[in-house]
Amino acid sequence: MADRTIRVRFAPSPSGHLHIGGARTALYNWLLARGSGGSFVLRVEDTDKDRSTDEAISEICASMRWLGLDWDEGPDVGGDHGPYQQSERTDQYATALEKLKADGHVYRCFCTPEELEAEREVARQNKRAPVYSGKCSRISEAEMQTMEGEGRQSSFRFRVPEVGVTVIPDAVRGRVEFRNELIGDFIVARGDGSPMFNFANVVDDSAMKITHVVRGEDHLSNTPRQLLMYLALGETPPEFAHLPMIVGADKKPLSKRHGSTSVEEFRAKGYLAEGLLNYLALLGWSLDGSTTEFTLDELTKSFSLDRVGKNPAVFDMEKLEWLNGVHLRKLPVETLTKELREFCSESTTSSPRFEAAVEVVQEKMKLLSDFERLGSYLLSDLEEFEDAAVEKLQGEEEFHSILDSCSNFIETIKDFTKDNLHESIRAHAESLEIKPRRVFQVLRISISGKTVTAGLFESLEVLGKEESLARLQFAKKLISN
Ligand code: GLU
């Protein structure tokens, strides 16, 4: 690995959103490139015309940009090994197919889908693996011409050795062996020469000089076929690394049933790119089994394939949320303000108390979306109280006396800053011979109408004296004696 410049790629099929699994693959490849001074290539695998859309390409690119996973070569940025979209690489596949034909590695297969299904059914009944029988590899030139004359559709099949094993040295899984008899001759291209996924993938990784193919374990079963094609084309295969599956708490592959799975959904829910990336890095990799918090820079320095595990990685939404909170609370307040300006509604960001509220609410937030929920009482007028807040206040026997006495006291405070407010209201509570904690709770709920809020003194400072006193009066009217 050391003497070659690493060239890795992310090769999404643009049939939908960028999902957690794809984002993790993109991240690991990106980290390998950035950590080694290598190159990260984005290649769009759109050979399946029915399922690929331009919207999906745009969305995948947008998700990657938002995550900060930039690419050195790709559809929009170009590069020396383009084009980077498979639908534009027809000539390359045709040339490679000619080579396979010329060297006798492929043959034409005229079997119809019905015939193939019948073959598979017989195999199943005889408890054999449903691999292709190789029937068409044995037909004569004359028979072939007859079938062509009948207008039969054909495809090109790759000749797999009938005996022996194909061995994949995998950076994560070690030596993985596949028995050739279980692989069976497979289709590389349709009759019109249009390539199948496995073939296009190999032609492109060779042409793009990819040194390491790092991808999800769901592709492991493709790899022996691909390895045989590299050899047949006279190309050096890349090193392979298959990343462990990502599963839900029920150990089933992560899917919609488990909740949000696309990067766009997490973004819309208020996750930060750095929080999501940190969590994705831990889905299959660990530095030392215990460190959980990483910046992207730290990941770039410490990531390596030899610390990627084989076991399925369990996606834990709570841990992701917690980790996002860690990153969010560490953000410089200016950066968080900027993030929130983009994330929140206009009515929030235009509040005269918006900026002051960011500073106060930050310590309680895990997601950007927490801001409006937790900070609503600071951002706009207080019109109603949560039921739980009313209940709490009603349960405080001394509510009215605390409120009256504190209102009078607060009226006299000149230095309306959080530290002074804290000190003087504490002293006032002590003079009333009531536990300060009880007094603080009454005030906090009264100025917010909520039970869960940011700090009392910070909130009072943001609201200012006049508004704070008005809110205490409002609470007094609301709570019956
Ligand atoms: N296009 C394939 C996918 O989206 C990836 C193939 C690969 O990484 O080799 O699953």
mmCIF file of C-alpha atoms in Angstrom, residues 16 26 28 44 73 105 117 122 128 136 165 181 187 229 243 263 294 309 319-321 328 342 347 370 391 429 448 465:
data_model
loop_
_atom_site.group_PDB
_atom_site.id
_atom_site.type_symbol
_atom_site.label_atom_id
_atom_site.label_comp_id
_atom_site.label_asym_id
_atom_site.label_seq_id
_atom_site.Cartn_x
_atom_site.Cartn_y
_atom_site.Cartn_z
ATOM 1 C CA GLY A 16 -32.509 7.285 -4.711
ATOM 2 C CA ALA A 26 -18.054 7.557 0.873
ATOM 3 C CA TYR A 28 -14.163 5.773 4.571
ATOM 4 C CA VAL A 44 -21.929 7.694 -11.115
ATOM 5 C CA GLU A 73 -12.392 13.810 -9.925
ATOM 6 C CA HIS A 105 -13.490 -15.218 -22.350
ATOM 7 C CA GLU A 117 -35.892 -20.079 -14.778
ATOM 8 C CA VAL A 122 -34.454 -28.133 -11.732
ATOM 9 C CA ARG A 128 -27.970 -27.867 -6.388
ATOM 10 C CA CYS A 136 -24.792 -22.089 -24.740
ATOM 11 C CA VAL A 165 -11.459 -21.569 -6.229
ATOM 12 C CA GLU A 181 -18.479 -24.226 -9.674
ATOM 13 C CA ILE A 187 -23.686 -12.224 -18.069
ATOM 14 C CA MET A 229 -12.751 -10.214 -15.251
ATOM 15 C CA LEU A 243 -17.252 -2.999 5.098
ATOM 16 C CA VAL A 263 -28.488 11.919 4.786
ATOM 17 C CA PHE A 294 -13.586 12.848 16.610
ATOM 18 C CA GLY A 309 -14.218 -4.767 12.043
ATOM 19 C CA LYS A 319 -25.927 7.505 20.335
ATOM 20 C CA LEU A 320 -25.972 9.494 17.100
ATOM 21 C CA GLU A 321 -28.147 12.147 18.729
ATOM 22 C CA LEU A 328 -23.160 21.088 18.603
ATOM 23 C CA GLU A 342 -29.904 28.556 7.544
ATOM 24 C CA SER A 347 -39.842 34.242 12.048
ATOM 25 C CA ASP A 370 -34.047 21.817 19.386
ATOM 26 C CA GLU A 391 -49.395 22.068 37.018
ATOM 27 C CA ALA A 429 -34.393 33.656 48.371
ATOM 28 C CA SER A 448 -41.067 30.645 30.040
ATOM 29 C CA LYS A 465 -36.080 43.600 33.129
#
